[in-house]
Amino acid sequence: SGADPMQQIVAQVSKYWQKQRQSIMLKILNAVFGVTGSGEFAGWANHITDLSSTSTTVGDANKMGATTIGDAIQKAVGDNQDAFQLVFMHSKVATNMAGLKLLEFLKYTDANGVERPLRIGALNGMTVIVDDGCPTTAATSGEGAKAATYTTYVLGLGAIQYAPAPVKVPDALTGGGYDALVTRIRETMHPNGFSFTKPTSGYTASPTDAQLAASTNWSIVADPKTIALAKIITNG
């Protein structure tokens, strides 16, 4: 077809790393929301809004609605609401929001002129990323049965600090007659307002995904009102 196969491979690798970054970011978010703030940091509890039903009966009040996100971020940071710009939500929640005409999925036109929807949307001036890596709990039955729950994260500008880490001795490949793609990334993603403590065991040059996902390795170190993060739990 005349297409450059190496360019196709590079494009796929780029998508892979984008998905990996999202996965790690969601693990970190889930971890820091498991941190309990006390004393001057007790206000961190206001960053979590749980609207989920305690039974299998689910009403509109238990689902994401037109004012849910706005109410949650106001509860979290008061008049600093304009700082929030990004939302991570499960496809179940996104589909329900789109059905209510509250979420509009963005579209792009491919090389053949065909318009296709993206898994990115717009909601109240914020960008919505649809990712089924957002935490969920399955519905249960029997005594104490509950409906399925879905977690949505809302992030503000600077909520996650990012920096590439230089490679002191980069790998080198030698040879001829072939194309080689080397993909090696060293980078840091850190939630603003939190401190990470190195685990006493199993830690090498950098934390593993499991260590980043453990709430016990994180502690809050800033005024919660300055942390532009909010977590919303709903039944859809």
Short mmCIF file of N, CA and C in Angstrom, two decimals, residues 93-231:
data_model
loop_
_atom_site.label_atom_id
_atom_site.label_comp_id
_atom_site.label_asym_id
_atom_site.label_seq_id
_atom_site.Cartn_x
_atom_site.Cartn_y
_atom_site.Cartn_z
N VAL A 93 -20.42 5.46 33.08
CA VAL A 93 -20.83 6.80 33.51
C VAL A 93 -20.88 7.73 32.30
N ALA A 94 -19.87 7.63 31.44
CA ALA A 94 -19.81 8.50 30.26
C ALA A 94 -21.00 8.26 29.33
N THR A 95 -21.38 7.00 29.15
CA THR A 95 -22.52 6.68 28.29
C THR A 95 -23.81 7.26 28.86
N ASN A 96 -23.98 7.14 30.17
CA ASN A 96 -25.17 7.70 30.81
C ASN A 96 -25.21 9.22 30.67
N MET A 97 -24.05 9.87 30.86
CA MET A 97 -23.98 11.33 30.74
C MET A 97 -24.26 11.78 29.32
N ALA A 98 -23.76 11.03 28.34
CA ALA A 98 -24.01 11.36 26.94
C ALA A 98 -25.48 11.21 26.61
N GLY A 99 -26.12 10.19 27.19
CA GLY A 99 -27.55 9.98 26.97
C GLY A 99 -28.39 11.10 27.53
N LEU A 100 -27.90 11.77 28.55
CA LEU A 100 -28.60 12.90 29.15
C LEU A 100 -28.23 14.23 28.48
N LYS A 101 -27.43 14.15 27.41
CA LYS A 101 -26.96 15.33 26.68
C LYS A 101 -26.08 16.23 27.54
N LEU A 102 -25.42 15.64 28.55
CA LEU A 102 -24.54 16.41 29.43
C LEU A 102 -23.08 16.28 29.00
N LEU A 103 -22.77 15.23 28.24
CA LEU A 103 -21.41 14.99 27.77
C LEU A 103 -21.43 14.87 26.26
N GLU A 104 -20.55 15.61 25.62
CA GLU A 104 -20.45 15.56 24.16
C GLU A 104 -19.10 14.97 23.77
N PHE A 105 -19.15 13.84 23.07
CA PHE A 105 -17.90 13.22 22.62
C PHE A 105 -17.32 13.99 21.44
N LEU A 106 -16.01 14.17 21.47
CA LEU A 106 -15.33 14.86 20.37
C LEU A 106 -15.20 13.91 19.19
N LYS A 107 -15.02 14.47 18.01
CA LYS A 107 -14.92 13.67 16.79
C LYS A 107 -13.71 14.12 15.98
N TYR A 108 -13.24 13.21 15.13
CA TYR A 108 -12.17 13.57 14.20
C TYR A 108 -12.50 12.98 12.84
N THR A 109 -11.90 13.54 11.82
CA THR A 109 -12.11 13.06 10.46
C THR A 109 -10.86 12.35 10.00
N ASP A 110 -11.00 11.07 9.61
CA ASP A 110 -9.83 10.29 9.22
C ASP A 110 -9.38 10.65 7.80
N ALA A 111 -8.34 9.96 7.34
CA ALA A 111 -7.75 10.27 6.03
C ALA A 111 -8.72 10.03 4.88
N ASN A 112 -9.74 9.21 5.13
CA ASN A 112 -10.73 8.92 4.08
C ASN A 112 -11.94 9.84 4.15
N GLY A 113 -11.88 10.83 5.06
CA GLY A 113 -12.98 11.78 5.17
C GLY A 113 -14.15 11.29 6.01
N VAL A 114 -13.93 10.17 6.74
CA VAL A 114 -14.99 9.61 7.58
C VAL A 114 -14.88 10.18 8.98
N GLU A 115 -15.97 10.70 9.51
CA GLU A 115 -15.98 11.27 10.86
C GLU A 115 -16.16 10.16 11.89
N ARG A 116 -15.27 10.14 12.88
CA ARG A 116 -15.30 9.09 13.89
C ARG A 116 -15.27 9.71 15.28
N PRO A 117 -15.99 9.08 16.23
CA PRO A 117 -15.99 9.60 17.61
C PRO A 117 -14.70 9.22 18.34
N LEU A 118 -14.29 10.06 19.27
CA LEU A 118 -13.14 9.78 20.13
C LEU A 118 -13.62 9.37 21.51
N ARG A 119 -12.71 8.78 22.30
CA ARG A 119 -13.04 8.45 23.68
C ARG A 119 -12.68 9.62 24.59
N ILE A 120 -12.81 10.81 24.04
CA ILE A 120 -12.57 12.05 24.76
C ILE A 120 -13.81 12.92 24.60
N GLY A 121 -14.27 13.53 25.67
CA GLY A 121 -15.47 14.35 25.60
C GLY A 121 -15.27 15.70 26.27
N ALA A 122 -16.33 16.48 26.23
CA ALA A 122 -16.32 17.81 26.86
C ALA A 122 -17.52 17.91 27.79
N LEU A 123 -17.28 18.42 29.01
CA LEU A 123 -18.33 18.53 30.01
C LEU A 123 -18.08 19.79 30.84
N ASN A 124 -18.98 20.74 30.74
CA ASN A 124 -18.88 21.98 31.52
C ASN A 124 -17.50 22.63 31.41
N GLY A 125 -16.96 22.63 30.19
CA GLY A 125 -15.67 23.26 29.97
C GLY A 125 -14.48 22.40 30.35
N MET A 126 -14.71 21.18 30.81
CA MET A 126 -13.62 20.28 31.19
C MET A 126 -13.48 19.16 30.17
N THR A 127 -12.26 18.68 30.00
CA THR A 127 -12.00 17.56 29.11
C THR A 127 -12.26 16.26 29.86
N VAL A 128 -12.98 15.35 29.23
CA VAL A 128 -13.32 14.06 29.85
C VAL A 128 -12.58 12.95 29.12
N ILE A 129 -11.81 12.16 29.88
CA ILE A 129 -11.13 10.98 29.36
C ILE A 129 -11.90 9.76 29.81
N VAL A 130 -12.35 8.97 28.86
CA VAL A 130 -13.10 7.75 29.19
C VAL A 130 -12.12 6.60 29.33
N ASP A 131 -12.04 6.02 30.50
CA ASP A 131 -11.07 4.96 30.78
C ASP A 131 -11.69 3.96 31.75
N ASP A 132 -11.83 2.73 31.31
CA ASP A 132 -12.40 1.70 32.17
C ASP A 132 -11.42 1.20 33.22
N GLY A 133 -10.25 1.85 33.30
CA GLY A 133 -9.34 1.58 34.40
C GLY A 133 -9.77 2.30 35.67
N CYS A 134 -10.76 3.19 35.57
CA CYS A 134 -11.30 3.84 36.77
C CYS A 134 -11.87 2.77 37.70
N PRO A 135 -11.65 2.89 39.01
CA PRO A 135 -12.10 1.85 39.94
C PRO A 135 -13.60 1.59 39.88
N THR A 136 -13.96 0.33 39.98
CA THR A 136 -15.37 -0.08 40.02
C THR A 136 -15.53 -1.17 41.08
N THR A 137 -16.75 -1.34 41.54
CA THR A 137 -17.08 -2.50 42.36
C THR A 137 -18.28 -3.19 41.71
N ALA A 138 -18.24 -4.48 41.65
CA ALA A 138 -19.32 -5.24 41.02
C ALA A 138 -20.54 -5.29 41.93
N ALA A 139 -21.70 -5.46 41.31
CA ALA A 139 -22.93 -5.61 42.08
C ALA A 139 -22.88 -6.91 42.88
N THR A 140 -23.48 -6.89 44.05
CA THR A 140 -23.52 -8.09 44.89
C THR A 140 -24.97 -8.50 45.10
N SER A 141 -25.15 -9.74 45.54
CA SER A 141 -26.51 -10.26 45.78
C SER A 141 -26.58 -10.84 47.18
N GLY A 142 -27.76 -11.25 47.56
CA GLY A 142 -27.95 -11.83 48.89
C GLY A 142 -28.09 -10.75 49.95
N GLU A 143 -27.85 -11.13 51.19
CA GLU A 143 -27.99 -10.19 52.30
C GLU A 143 -26.97 -9.05 52.17
N GLY A 144 -27.45 -7.84 52.30
CA GLY A 144 -26.58 -6.68 52.16
C GLY A 144 -26.18 -6.39 50.74
N ALA A 145 -26.97 -6.86 49.77
CA ALA A 145 -26.64 -6.67 48.36
C ALA A 145 -26.58 -5.20 47.99
N LYS A 146 -25.66 -4.88 47.09
CA LYS A 146 -25.49 -3.50 46.63
C LYS A 146 -25.32 -3.46 45.12
N ALA A 147 -25.65 -2.32 44.54
CA ALA A 147 -25.49 -2.13 43.10
C ALA A 147 -24.03 -1.83 42.78
N ALA A 148 -23.66 -1.98 41.54
CA ALA A 148 -22.29 -1.69 41.10
C ALA A 148 -21.99 -0.21 41.28
N THR A 149 -20.74 0.10 41.60
CA THR A 149 -20.33 1.49 41.76
C THR A 149 -19.21 1.83 40.78
N TYR A 150 -19.11 3.12 40.46
CA TYR A 150 -18.10 3.61 39.52
C TYR A 150 -17.45 4.86 40.10
N THR A 151 -16.13 4.91 40.03
CA THR A 151 -15.39 6.06 40.57
C THR A 151 -14.98 7.00 39.44
N THR A 152 -15.22 8.28 39.65
CA THR A 152 -14.81 9.33 38.71
C THR A 152 -13.81 10.23 39.41
N TYR A 153 -12.74 10.58 38.72
CA TYR A 153 -11.73 11.49 39.27
C TYR A 153 -11.77 12.81 38.51
N VAL A 154 -11.69 13.91 39.26
CA VAL A 154 -11.65 15.24 38.66
C VAL A 154 -10.33 15.88 39.06
N LEU A 155 -9.57 16.37 38.08
CA LEU A 155 -8.25 16.91 38.32
C LEU A 155 -8.15 18.37 37.90
N GLY A 156 -7.35 19.11 38.65
CA GLY A 156 -7.11 20.50 38.32
C GLY A 156 -5.73 20.70 37.72
N LEU A 157 -5.49 21.88 37.22
CA LEU A 157 -4.19 22.23 36.64
C LEU A 157 -3.09 22.06 37.68
N GLY A 158 -2.07 21.27 37.35
CA GLY A 158 -0.95 21.06 38.26
C GLY A 158 -1.20 20.01 39.32
N ALA A 159 -2.34 19.33 39.25
CA ALA A 159 -2.65 18.30 40.27
C ALA A 159 -1.64 17.16 40.22
N ILE A 160 -1.20 16.80 39.02
CA ILE A 160 -0.19 15.77 38.84
C ILE A 160 1.04 16.44 38.22
N GLN A 161 2.13 16.43 38.95
CA GLN A 161 3.38 17.00 38.44
C GLN A 161 4.09 15.95 37.59
N TYR A 162 4.56 16.38 36.42
CA TYR A 162 5.23 15.46 35.49
C TYR A 162 6.60 16.00 35.10
N ALA A 163 7.57 15.11 35.01
CA ALA A 163 8.90 15.50 34.55
C ALA A 163 9.60 14.30 33.94
N PRO A 164 10.22 14.46 32.77
CA PRO A 164 11.01 13.37 32.21
C PRO A 164 12.32 13.24 32.99
N ALA A 165 12.79 12.02 33.12
CA ALA A 165 14.06 11.78 33.81
C ALA A 165 15.12 11.41 32.78
N PRO A 166 16.21 12.14 32.71
CA PRO A 166 17.23 11.86 31.68
C PRO A 166 17.91 10.53 31.90
N VAL A 167 18.31 9.91 30.80
CA VAL A 167 19.06 8.66 30.84
C VAL A 167 20.54 9.01 30.75
N LYS A 168 21.31 8.72 31.78
CA LYS A 168 22.72 9.11 31.82
C LYS A 168 23.55 8.37 30.78
N VAL A 169 23.28 7.09 30.61
CA VAL A 169 24.02 6.30 29.63
C VAL A 169 23.01 5.64 28.70
N PRO A 170 22.62 6.33 27.64
CA PRO A 170 21.60 5.76 26.76
C PRO A 170 22.10 4.51 26.05
N ASP A 171 21.17 3.61 25.78
CA ASP A 171 21.52 2.41 25.03
C ASP A 171 21.86 2.78 23.60
N ALA A 172 22.76 2.05 23.02
CA ALA A 172 23.12 2.30 21.62
C ALA A 172 23.03 0.99 20.85
N LEU A 173 22.56 1.09 19.62
CA LEU A 173 22.47 -0.08 18.75
C LEU A 173 23.37 0.15 17.55
N THR A 174 24.06 -0.86 17.16
CA THR A 174 24.90 -0.76 15.97
C THR A 174 24.50 -1.87 15.01
N GLY A 175 24.68 -1.60 13.76
CA GLY A 175 24.32 -2.60 12.77
C GLY A 175 23.89 -1.91 11.49
N GLY A 176 23.65 -2.66 10.49
CA GLY A 176 23.22 -2.09 9.22
C GLY A 176 22.23 -3.01 8.54
N GLY A 177 21.48 -2.43 7.62
CA GLY A 177 20.56 -3.23 6.84
C GLY A 177 19.22 -3.47 7.51
N TYR A 178 18.94 -2.78 8.66
CA TYR A 178 17.64 -2.97 9.31
C TYR A 178 17.27 -1.71 10.07
N ASP A 179 15.98 -1.57 10.33
CA ASP A 179 15.47 -0.47 11.15
C ASP A 179 15.26 -0.99 12.55
N ALA A 180 15.60 -0.16 13.54
CA ALA A 180 15.40 -0.57 14.94
C ALA A 180 14.67 0.54 15.69
N LEU A 181 13.71 0.16 16.49
CA LEU A 181 12.98 1.11 17.32
C LEU A 181 13.29 0.80 18.78
N VAL A 182 13.90 1.75 19.46
CA VAL A 182 14.21 1.60 20.87
C VAL A 182 13.26 2.47 21.67
N THR A 183 12.51 1.89 22.56
CA THR A 183 11.57 2.66 23.37
C THR A 183 11.89 2.45 24.84
N ARG A 184 12.40 3.48 25.46
CA ARG A 184 12.75 3.43 26.88
C ARG A 184 12.38 4.77 27.49
N ILE A 185 11.55 4.74 28.50
CA ILE A 185 11.06 5.98 29.09
C ILE A 185 11.38 6.02 30.57
N ARG A 186 11.93 7.13 31.01
CA ARG A 186 12.12 7.37 32.44
C ARG A 186 11.42 8.69 32.74
N GLU A 187 10.46 8.65 33.63
CA GLU A 187 9.68 9.84 33.92
C GLU A 187 9.09 9.76 35.31
N THR A 188 8.61 10.90 35.78
CA THR A 188 8.02 10.97 37.11
C THR A 188 6.64 11.59 37.03
N MET A 189 5.67 10.97 37.71
CA MET A 189 4.34 11.55 37.90
C MET A 189 4.09 11.60 39.40
N HIS A 190 3.79 12.77 39.90
CA HIS A 190 3.65 12.91 41.35
C HIS A 190 2.45 13.80 41.67
N PRO A 191 1.55 13.35 42.55
CA PRO A 191 0.38 14.15 42.92
C PRO A 191 0.79 15.33 43.81
N ASN A 192 0.44 16.52 43.38
CA ASN A 192 0.79 17.72 44.13
C ASN A 192 0.11 17.72 45.50
N GLY A 193 0.89 18.01 46.56
CA GLY A 193 0.34 18.05 47.91
C GLY A 193 0.55 16.78 48.70
N PHE A 194 1.24 15.80 48.10
CA PHE A 194 1.49 14.52 48.76
C PHE A 194 2.98 14.18 48.74
N SER A 195 3.39 13.38 49.69
CA SER A 195 4.76 12.90 49.77
C SER A 195 4.78 11.39 49.68
N PHE A 196 5.75 10.86 48.92
CA PHE A 196 5.90 9.42 48.78
C PHE A 196 7.07 8.95 49.64
N THR A 197 6.83 7.94 50.46
CA THR A 197 7.87 7.38 51.31
C THR A 197 8.33 6.05 50.72
N LYS A 198 9.63 5.91 50.54
CA LYS A 198 10.16 4.67 49.98
C LYS A 198 9.80 3.48 50.88
N PRO A 199 9.28 2.41 50.31
CA PRO A 199 8.98 1.21 51.10
C PRO A 199 10.27 0.65 51.72
N THR A 200 10.14 0.05 52.85
CA THR A 200 11.32 -0.50 53.55
C THR A 200 11.83 -1.78 52.90
N SER A 201 11.01 -2.39 52.05
CA SER A 201 11.46 -3.61 51.36
C SER A 201 10.91 -3.62 49.95
N GLY A 202 11.63 -4.28 49.06
CA GLY A 202 11.17 -4.42 47.68
C GLY A 202 11.36 -3.20 46.82
N TYR A 203 12.10 -2.21 47.32
CA TYR A 203 12.31 -0.98 46.55
C TYR A 203 13.69 -1.02 45.93
N THR A 204 13.76 -0.70 44.63
CA THR A 204 15.06 -0.67 43.95
C THR A 204 15.35 0.76 43.51
N ALA A 205 15.53 0.98 42.23
CA ALA A 205 15.87 2.32 41.76
C ALA A 205 14.65 3.23 41.70
N SER A 206 13.48 2.64 41.54
CA SER A 206 12.25 3.43 41.46
C SER A 206 11.09 2.55 41.92
N PRO A 207 9.97 3.16 42.32
CA PRO A 207 8.84 2.36 42.81
C PRO A 207 8.17 1.55 41.71
N THR A 208 7.66 0.40 42.09
CA THR A 208 6.88 -0.41 41.17
C THR A 208 5.47 0.16 41.10
N ASP A 209 4.69 -0.31 40.14
CA ASP A 209 3.29 0.12 40.04
C ASP A 209 2.53 -0.22 41.32
N ALA A 210 2.81 -1.40 41.87
CA ALA A 210 2.13 -1.82 43.10
C ALA A 210 2.48 -0.91 44.26
N GLN A 211 3.72 -0.46 44.34
CA GLN A 211 4.13 0.45 45.41
C GLN A 211 3.51 1.82 45.24
N LEU A 212 3.37 2.27 43.99
CA LEU A 212 2.70 3.55 43.74
C LEU A 212 1.22 3.46 44.08
N ALA A 213 0.66 2.27 43.96
CA ALA A 213 -0.77 2.08 44.19
C ALA A 213 -1.12 1.84 45.65
N ALA A 214 -0.10 1.76 46.53
CA ALA A 214 -0.34 1.49 47.95
C ALA A 214 -0.50 2.79 48.73
N SER A 215 -1.66 2.98 49.34
CA SER A 215 -1.93 4.21 50.10
C SER A 215 -0.96 4.40 51.26
N THR A 216 -0.45 3.30 51.81
CA THR A 216 0.46 3.38 52.96
C THR A 216 1.78 4.07 52.61
N ASN A 217 2.09 4.17 51.33
CA ASN A 217 3.34 4.82 50.92
C ASN A 217 3.18 6.31 50.69
N TRP A 218 1.96 6.82 50.85
CA TRP A 218 1.69 8.23 50.60
C TRP A 218 1.21 8.93 51.86
N SER A 219 1.51 10.22 51.95
CA SER A 219 1.00 11.04 53.05
C SER A 219 0.70 12.43 52.52
N ILE A 220 -0.30 13.07 53.09
CA ILE A 220 -0.68 14.41 52.66
C ILE A 220 0.18 15.43 53.40
N VAL A 221 0.67 16.44 52.66
CA VAL A 221 1.60 17.41 53.27
C VAL A 221 1.21 18.86 52.96
N ALA A 222 0.05 19.07 52.35
CA ALA A 222 -0.37 20.42 51.99
C ALA A 222 -1.81 20.67 52.41
N ASP A 223 -2.18 21.92 52.52
CA ASP A 223 -3.56 22.30 52.84
C ASP A 223 -4.50 21.67 51.81
N PRO A 224 -5.45 20.84 52.22
CA PRO A 224 -6.35 20.19 51.27
C PRO A 224 -7.05 21.16 50.33
N LYS A 225 -7.31 22.38 50.78
CA LYS A 225 -8.01 23.35 49.92
C LYS A 225 -7.17 23.72 48.69
N THR A 226 -5.86 23.47 48.75
CA THR A 226 -4.97 23.80 47.64
C THR A 226 -4.75 22.62 46.70
N ILE A 227 -5.33 21.47 47.04
CA ILE A 227 -5.13 20.26 46.22
C ILE A 227 -6.33 20.10 45.27
N ALA A 228 -6.08 20.28 43.99
CA ALA A 228 -7.16 20.25 43.00
C ALA A 228 -7.46 18.83 42.54
N LEU A 229 -7.97 18.04 43.45
CA LEU A 229 -8.36 16.65 43.15
C LEU A 229 -9.70 16.37 43.83
N ALA A 230 -10.55 15.63 43.14
CA ALA A 230 -11.82 15.22 43.73
C ALA A 230 -12.18 13.83 43.23
N LYS A 231 -12.81 13.08 44.10
CA LYS A 231 -13.23 11.71 43.77
C LYS A 231 -14.74 11.60 43.99
#
